[in-house]
Amino acid sequence: SVKADERNSYRVYTKVMQASTRTRLTLAGELRQAIARGEFHLVYQPSLDLRTRKLIAVEALLRWQHPERGEISPAEFIPLAESLGMVRAVGAWVIDAACRQIRAWLDAGLPMLRVAVNISASHLRHLQFVEDLRTTLQQHRCPPEALMIELTESAILHIGERSRHTLAALHELGIGVAVDDFGTGYSSLAYLKLPAIRTIKVDQSFVNGLPDDANDAAITRAILALAQSLGLEAIAEGIETEPQLAFLLAAGCLEGQGYLFARPLLPDAIAALLAESRMPPTSGAAPNAAMP
Ligand code: C2E
Ligand code: MG
Ligand code: MG
Ligand code: MG
């Protein structure tokens, strides 16, 4: 009967809900211990000069290697961290790890690379944010120009007076801010005038539809024109195909990242790319390639 069906589906639904609540609770406990257990690491996605395809920056992306569940996406555990009030602890870990990595690459004699980190709104709002950041930079003797902070559009829009001061302090420190997922949030553009804001990241949902989707093409062109007329850098994200790249180049976009060029990589792979980019271009047989 319909009633029995309803009851069954209700029971199934409740079971799923209970399971996911249990999973959530377990995960929450495990997230609290993840840092101490060394289960976090950063991967670095290359960002390239689109004309030369040379590596010019990287974006640090957080990975949680769970002992039983394997890799858990930040899209899943960052919101969980938010709801548990753990965003500051996680964010501080990310900044420390990124600065440590910047120092390690510099100490290895590699050219300086700009490293972008993603920061949650509630972390940015913390009173100690800039002071903590300054301390971490000093601890690792990390030049502030080497770090960039990515904030989502909605994070910036919800900033109050305090975050306005925070952004000004970041600007003073010499740290640039990029607006992540641009175009997907609310529609106020006033914050783009803040001097701390240097970069707009064209969201991958727009890049996806290029070059054929007329709306995505129009939005992308408009974002690039806006960036250009405000004197902001633009970085396109999620570039997966040559036609997308061709469109972006024709529209005047100078920097981008995406699977067409590289997936997020481990530090050694980034170091190899950096070392490679420093070597003179090889044509034909390398001088030291001939081995007896
Ligand atoms: P996001 O900052 O917009 O990062 C871009 C996401 O798109 C990354 O996913 C990246 O791996 C993925 N991606 C890059 N290129 C391509 C491509 O060509 N095609 C496709 N389909 N995807 C591409 P990821 O690493 O899973 O991160 C997802 C989101 O999680 C990030 O979006 C960011 O909002 C958040 N996140 C990541 N790391 C951190 C972190 O350390 N702290 C905070 N607060 N959030 C983070
Ligand atoms: Mg980002
Ligand atoms: Mg993004
Ligand atoms: Mg995104």
Tab-separated table of C-alpha atoms and ligand atoms in Angstrom:
chain	number	residue	atom	x	y	z
A	1	SER	CA	0.000	0.000	0.000
A	2	VAL	CA	0.964	3.643	-0.338
A	3	LYS	CA	1.129	3.978	3.427
A	4	ALA	CA	3.560	1.101	3.807
A	5	ASP	CA	5.678	2.516	1.006
A	6	GLU	CA	5.758	5.864	2.727
A	7	ARG	CA	6.694	4.247	5.983
A	8	ASN	CA	9.446	2.280	4.279
A	9	SER	CA	10.877	5.206	2.478
A	10	TYR	CA	10.661	7.196	5.697
A	11	ARG	CA	12.528	4.443	7.516
A	12	VAL	CA	15.190	4.308	4.795
A	13	TYR	CA	15.477	8.070	4.866
A	14	THR	CA	15.889	8.102	8.646
A	15	LYS	CA	18.542	5.398	8.399
A	16	VAL	CA	20.527	7.443	5.893
A	17	MET	CA	20.166	10.554	8.025
A	18	GLN	CA	21.315	8.716	11.121
A	19	ALA	CA	24.237	7.225	9.274
A	20	SER	CA	25.331	10.554	7.909
A	21	THR	CA	24.871	12.198	11.318
A	22	ARG	CA	27.004	9.469	12.839
A	23	THR	CA	29.586	9.902	10.075
A	24	ARG	CA	29.514	13.628	10.698
A	25	LEU	CA	30.051	13.212	14.415
A	26	THR	CA	32.869	10.740	13.885
A	27	LEU	CA	34.453	12.978	11.279
A	28	ALA	CA	34.180	15.947	13.614
A	29	GLY	CA	36.108	14.085	16.306
A	30	GLU	CA	38.648	12.960	13.759
A	31	LEU	CA	39.038	16.434	12.301
A	32	ARG	CA	39.937	17.679	15.770
A	33	GLN	CA	42.831	15.220	15.828
A	34	ALA	CA	43.852	15.452	12.192
A	35	ILE	CA	46.413	18.195	12.730
A	36	ALA	CA	48.126	16.459	15.666
A	37	ARG	CA	48.185	13.203	13.713
A	38	GLY	CA	49.809	14.822	10.691
A	39	GLU	CA	46.955	13.917	8.337
A	40	PHE	CA	46.895	17.281	6.540
A	41	HIS	CA	49.115	18.245	3.675
A	42	LEU	CA	49.119	20.875	0.979
A	43	VAL	CA	49.183	20.316	-2.745
A	44	TYR	CA	50.068	23.143	-5.093
A	45	GLN	CA	48.295	23.880	-8.348
A	46	PRO	CA	50.430	25.720	-10.900
A	47	SER	CA	49.209	29.053	-12.232
A	48	LEU	CA	50.712	29.945	-15.589
A	49	ASP	CA	51.454	32.870	-17.828
A	50	LEU	CA	48.924	31.913	-20.493
A	51	ARG	CA	51.011	33.289	-23.364
A	52	THR	CA	54.286	31.552	-22.511
A	53	ARG	CA	52.837	28.703	-20.406
A	54	LYS	CA	55.510	29.447	-17.812
A	55	LEU	CA	54.860	28.757	-14.142
A	56	ILE	CA	54.344	32.046	-12.304
A	57	ALA	CA	52.497	31.114	-9.129
A	58	VAL	CA	50.820	28.280	-7.269
A	59	GLU	CA	47.632	27.884	-5.250
A	60	ALA	CA	47.955	25.857	-2.055
A	61	LEU	CA	45.058	23.432	-1.657
A	62	LEU	CA	44.460	21.541	1.540
A	63	ARG	CA	44.229	17.745	1.596
A	64	TRP	CA	43.108	15.539	4.440
A	65	GLN	CA	44.515	12.042	4.153
A	66	HIS	CA	42.195	10.076	6.401
A	67	PRO	CA	43.705	6.749	7.623
A	68	GLU	CA	40.557	4.751	6.733
A	69	ARG	CA	38.513	6.946	4.437
A	70	GLY	CA	41.367	8.024	2.175
A	71	GLU	CA	41.490	11.549	0.828
A	72	ILE	CA	38.630	13.815	1.931
A	73	SER	CA	37.888	16.900	-0.156
A	74	PRO	CA	38.198	20.353	1.418
A	75	ALA	CA	34.769	21.054	-0.095
A	76	GLU	CA	33.540	18.539	2.503
A	77	PHE	CA	35.647	19.207	5.593
A	78	ILE	CA	36.056	23.008	5.427
A	79	PRO	CA	32.306	23.506	6.002
A	80	LEU	CA	32.564	20.954	8.818
A	81	ALA	CA	35.481	22.898	10.319
A	82	GLU	CA	33.341	26.050	10.033
A	83	SER	CA	30.479	24.482	11.955
A	84	LEU	CA	32.886	23.206	14.635
A	85	GLY	CA	34.589	26.552	15.137
A	86	MET	CA	37.856	25.032	13.923
A	87	VAL	CA	38.487	27.319	11.009
A	88	ARG	CA	41.176	29.320	12.741
A	89	ALA	CA	43.162	26.222	13.720
A	90	VAL	CA	42.927	24.796	10.203
A	91	GLY	CA	43.699	28.128	8.553
A	92	ALA	CA	46.685	28.747	10.818
A	93	TRP	CA	48.009	25.304	9.924
A	94	VAL	CA	47.647	26.114	6.197
A	95	ILE	CA	49.434	29.468	6.480
A	96	ASP	CA	52.259	27.922	8.516
A	97	ALA	CA	52.682	25.055	6.052
A	98	ALA	CA	52.654	27.406	3.039
A	99	CYS	CA	55.238	29.751	4.601
A	100	ARG	CA	57.429	26.794	5.565
A	101	GLN	CA	57.234	25.605	1.942
A	102	ILE	CA	58.073	29.033	0.539
A	103	ARG	CA	61.162	29.095	2.799
A	104	ALA	CA	62.152	25.544	1.746
A	105	TRP	CA	61.941	26.411	-1.975
A	106	LEU	CA	63.951	29.593	-1.432
A	107	ASP	CA	66.562	27.716	0.624
A	108	ALA	CA	66.840	25.194	-2.224
A	109	GLY	CA	67.934	28.102	-4.432
A	110	LEU	CA	64.732	28.114	-6.485
A	111	PRO	CA	63.267	31.373	-7.811
A	112	MET	CA	60.537	32.907	-5.658
A	113	LEU	CA	57.054	31.769	-6.479
A	114	ARG	CA	53.859	33.475	-5.343
A	115	VAL	CA	51.837	31.070	-3.196
A	116	ALA	CA	48.100	31.692	-2.787
A	117	VAL	CA	46.272	30.333	0.267
A	118	ASN	CA	42.500	30.104	0.691
A	119	ILE	CA	41.223	31.801	3.826
A	120	SER	CA	37.734	31.434	5.293
A	121	ALA	CA	35.704	34.496	6.230
A	122	SER	CA	35.478	33.599	9.907
A	123	HIS	CA	39.262	33.225	10.095
A	124	LEU	CA	39.798	36.608	8.451
A	125	ARG	CA	37.418	38.157	10.963
A	126	HIS	CA	39.499	36.936	13.898
A	127	LEU	CA	41.104	39.822	15.803
A	128	GLN	CA	44.553	38.246	15.744
A	129	PHE	CA	44.521	37.338	12.049
A	130	VAL	CA	47.080	39.849	10.783
A	131	GLU	CA	49.265	39.610	13.901
A	132	ASP	CA	49.367	35.801	13.632
A	133	LEU	CA	50.188	36.086	9.949
A	134	ARG	CA	52.999	38.547	10.599
A	135	THR	CA	54.460	36.231	13.243
A	136	THR	CA	54.310	33.200	10.933
A	137	LEU	CA	55.973	35.137	8.106
A	138	GLN	CA	58.770	36.168	10.467
A	139	GLN	CA	59.201	32.665	11.885
A	140	HIS	CA	59.858	31.300	8.419
A	141	ARG	CA	61.658	34.404	7.134
A	142	CYS	CA	59.083	34.426	4.388
A	143	PRO	CA	58.825	37.534	2.174
A	144	PRO	CA	55.238	38.877	2.261
A	145	GLU	CA	55.222	39.318	-1.527
A	146	ALA	CA	55.495	35.541	-1.811
A	147	LEU	CA	52.095	35.074	-0.194
A	148	MET	CA	48.681	35.873	-1.627
A	149	ILE	CA	45.381	35.438	0.151
A	150	GLU	CA	42.278	34.183	-1.643
A	151	LEU	CA	38.921	35.214	-0.250
A	152	THR	CA	35.609	34.309	-1.784
A	153	GLU	CA	33.397	37.089	-2.977
A	154	SER	CA	30.803	36.291	-0.327
A	155	ALA	CA	33.503	36.371	2.386
A	156	ILE	CA	34.517	39.862	1.308
A	157	LEU	CA	30.939	41.078	1.016
A	158	HIS	CA	30.135	40.088	4.549
A	159	ILE	CA	33.123	41.836	6.011
A	160	GLY	CA	32.389	44.468	8.542
A	161	GLU	CA	34.428	47.414	9.645
A	162	ARG	CA	36.972	45.156	11.320
A	163	SER	CA	37.721	43.165	8.195
A	164	ARG	CA	38.084	46.407	6.320
A	165	HIS	CA	40.911	47.221	8.740
A	166	THR	CA	42.266	43.705	8.273
A	167	LEU	CA	42.392	44.167	4.506
A	168	ALA	CA	44.113	47.527	4.927
A	169	ALA	CA	46.665	45.921	7.272
A	170	LEU	CA	47.308	43.140	4.753
A	171	HIS	CA	47.870	45.748	2.080
A	172	GLU	CA	50.326	47.541	4.349
A	173	LEU	CA	52.126	44.266	5.017
A	174	GLY	CA	52.532	43.814	1.262
A	175	ILE	CA	50.219	40.844	0.903
A	176	GLY	CA	47.873	40.849	-2.070
A	177	VAL	CA	44.300	39.625	-1.918
A	178	ALA	CA	42.503	37.772	-4.700
A	179	VAL	CA	38.738	37.498	-5.015
A	180	ASP	CA	38.029	33.792	-5.511
A	181	ASP	CA	35.049	32.400	-7.432
A	182	PHE	CA	34.350	35.878	-8.781
A	183	GLY	CA	30.902	36.332	-10.270
A	184	THR	CA	29.236	33.576	-8.266
A	185	GLY	CA	28.353	35.579	-5.158
A	186	TYR	CA	26.321	38.701	-4.625
A	187	SER	CA	26.368	41.606	-6.973
A	188	SER	CA	27.997	44.489	-5.111
A	189	LEU	CA	31.224	45.571	-6.750
A	190	ALA	CA	32.092	48.370	-4.328
A	191	TYR	CA	34.661	46.277	-2.462
A	192	LEU	CA	36.788	46.038	-5.619
A	193	LYS	CA	37.937	49.583	-4.847
A	194	LEU	CA	39.708	48.443	-1.671
A	195	PRO	CA	43.458	48.811	-2.277
A	196	ALA	CA	44.177	45.361	-0.815
A	197	ILE	CA	42.280	43.705	-3.663
A	198	ARG	CA	44.714	43.029	-6.496
A	199	THR	CA	43.323	40.058	-8.322
A	200	ILE	CA	40.050	38.630	-9.570
A	201	LYS	CA	39.757	34.905	-10.178
A	202	VAL	CA	37.333	34.074	-12.972
A	203	ASP	CA	35.302	31.178	-11.583
A	204	GLN	CA	35.610	27.840	-13.317
A	205	SER	CA	31.843	27.651	-13.792
A	206	PHE	CA	32.237	30.408	-16.425
A	207	VAL	CA	35.408	28.954	-17.941
A	208	ASN	CA	33.621	25.587	-18.274
A	209	GLY	CA	31.231	26.867	-20.916
A	210	LEU	CA	33.861	28.550	-23.081
A	211	PRO	CA	33.991	29.121	-25.949
A	212	ASP	CA	30.516	27.973	-27.099
A	213	ASP	CA	28.165	29.093	-24.320
A	214	ALA	CA	27.224	32.656	-25.249
A	215	ASN	CA	26.397	33.634	-21.653
A	216	ASP	CA	29.625	32.286	-20.204
A	217	ALA	CA	31.568	33.982	-22.998
A	218	ALA	CA	29.859	37.316	-22.334
A	219	ILE	CA	30.334	37.067	-18.561
A	220	THR	CA	33.990	36.107	-18.912
A	221	ARG	CA	34.656	39.015	-21.292
A	222	ALA	CA	32.871	41.394	-18.924
A	223	ILE	CA	34.855	40.199	-15.888
A	224	LEU	CA	38.136	40.549	-17.788
A	225	ALA	CA	37.188	44.037	-18.980
A	226	LEU	CA	36.202	45.016	-15.440
A	227	ALA	CA	39.533	43.756	-14.070
A	228	GLN	CA	41.461	45.567	-16.748
A	229	SER	CA	39.707	48.885	-16.281
A	230	LEU	CA	40.161	48.718	-12.503
A	231	GLY	CA	43.833	47.809	-12.858
A	232	LEU	CA	43.344	44.384	-11.283
A	233	GLU	CA	45.008	41.138	-12.337
A	234	ALA	CA	42.730	38.403	-13.604
A	235	ILE	CA	43.352	34.694	-13.177
A	236	ALA	CA	41.128	32.196	-14.967
A	237	GLU	CA	40.568	28.940	-13.103
A	238	GLY	CA	39.530	25.515	-14.292
A	239	ILE	CA	41.009	25.713	-17.800
A	240	GLU	CA	40.685	22.213	-19.218
A	241	THR	CA	40.783	22.577	-23.004
A	242	GLU	CA	42.756	24.347	-25.731
A	243	PRO	CA	39.634	26.141	-27.070
A	244	GLN	CA	39.002	27.565	-23.578
A	245	LEU	CA	42.615	28.752	-23.468
A	246	ALA	CA	42.343	30.284	-26.948
A	247	PHE	CA	39.209	32.195	-25.936
A	248	LEU	CA	40.826	33.510	-22.747
A	249	LEU	CA	43.979	34.595	-24.592
A	250	ALA	CA	41.906	36.407	-27.203
A	251	ALA	CA	39.940	38.100	-24.416
A	252	GLY	CA	43.167	39.389	-22.855
A	253	CYS	CA	43.495	37.065	-19.879
A	254	LEU	CA	47.163	36.772	-18.878
A	255	GLU	CA	47.167	34.135	-16.147
A	256	GLY	CA	45.360	30.883	-15.500
A	257	GLN	CA	45.280	27.487	-13.914
A	258	GLY	CA	43.574	24.228	-14.739
A	259	TYR	CA	43.929	20.579	-15.604
A	260	LEU	CA	45.012	21.517	-19.152
A	261	PHE	CA	48.330	22.566	-17.602
A	262	ALA	CA	48.568	20.700	-14.325
A	263	ARG	CA	46.651	19.132	-11.474
A	264	PRO	CA	47.534	20.143	-7.941
A	265	LEU	CA	51.044	18.756	-7.331
A	266	LEU	CA	53.279	17.760	-4.436
A	267	PRO	CA	56.079	20.201	-3.477
A	268	ASP	CA	58.813	18.147	-5.178
A	269	ALA	CA	56.990	18.301	-8.502
A	270	ILE	CA	56.688	22.090	-8.171
A	271	ALA	CA	60.416	22.297	-7.348
A	272	ALA	CA	61.156	20.251	-10.487
A	273	LEU	CA	59.044	22.621	-12.614
A	274	LEU	CA	60.832	25.615	-11.074
A	275	ALA	CA	64.265	24.109	-11.672
A	276	GLU	CA	63.269	23.280	-15.245
A	277	SER	CA	62.034	26.805	-15.914
A	278	ARG	CA	65.410	28.116	-14.777
A	279	MET	CA	67.387	25.990	-17.240
A	280	PRO	CA	68.234	27.235	-20.730
A	281	PRO	CA	65.866	25.834	-23.358
A	282	THR	CA	67.183	22.587	-24.829
A	283	SER	CA	66.994	21.956	-28.546
A	284	GLY	CA	67.717	18.495	-29.848
A	285	ALA	CA	70.243	16.521	-27.822
A	286	ALA	CA	71.165	18.059	-24.486
A	287	PRO	CA	74.920	18.756	-24.213
A	288	ASN	CA	75.358	16.305	-21.366
A	289	ALA	CA	72.942	13.709	-22.679
A	290	ALA	CA	75.580	11.633	-24.466
A	291	MET	CA	76.669	8.882	-22.126
A	292	PRO	CA	79.299	6.292	-22.991
B	1	C2E	P1	38.988	26.994	-5.045
B	1	C2E	O1	39.861	27.820	-4.158
B	1	C2E	O2	38.161	27.712	-6.060
B	1	C2E	O3	39.989	25.977	-5.715
B	1	C2E	C1	39.857	25.469	-7.009
B	1	C2E	C2	39.349	24.060	-7.003
B	1	C2E	O4	39.155	23.633	-8.349
B	1	C2E	C3	40.328	23.046	-6.406
B	1	C2E	O5	39.576	21.980	-5.853
B	1	C2E	C4	41.075	22.565	-7.636
B	1	C2E	O6	41.684	21.310	-7.457
B	1	C2E	C5	39.961	22.511	-8.637
B	1	C2E	N1	40.442	22.643	-10.009
B	1	C2E	C6	41.550	23.279	-10.436
B	1	C2E	N2	41.676	23.189	-11.772
B	1	C2E	C7	40.595	22.521	-12.202
B	1	C2E	C8	40.148	22.110	-13.519
B	1	C2E	O7	40.765	22.389	-14.558
B	1	C2E	N3	38.961	21.448	-13.566
B	1	C2E	C9	38.255	21.139	-12.456
B	1	C2E	N4	37.112	20.461	-12.612
B	1	C2E	N5	38.642	21.499	-11.213
B	1	C2E	C10	39.801	22.178	-11.090
B	1	C2E	P2	39.802	21.501	-4.358
B	1	C2E	O8	41.262	21.384	-4.088
B	1	C2E	O9	38.948	20.296	-4.170
B	1	C2E	O10	39.253	22.681	-3.483
B	1	C2E	C11	37.900	23.001	-3.473
B	1	C2E	C12	37.648	24.246	-2.656
B	1	C2E	O11	37.955	24.003	-1.274
B	1	C2E	C13	38.547	25.416	-3.053
B	1	C2E	O12	38.024	26.063	-4.167
B	1	C2E	C14	38.509	26.242	-1.783
B	1	C2E	O13	37.343	27.043	-1.751
B	1	C2E	C15	38.426	25.191	-0.696
B	1	C2E	N6	39.764	25.010	-0.111
B	1	C2E	C16	40.806	24.293	-0.571
B	1	C2E	N7	41.887	24.400	0.235
B	1	C2E	C17	41.511	25.210	1.253
B	1	C2E	C18	42.171	25.738	2.420
B	1	C2E	O14	43.346	25.501	2.683
B	1	C2E	N8	41.432	26.557	3.239
B	1	C2E	C19	40.138	26.895	2.964
B	1	C2E	N9	39.497	27.695	3.805
B	1	C2E	N10	39.493	26.428	1.882
B	1	C2E	C20	40.170	25.610	1.024
B	2	MG	MG	41.058	29.349	-4.360
B	3	MG	MG	38.610	29.420	-7.076
B	4	MG	MG	36.198	27.684	-6.953
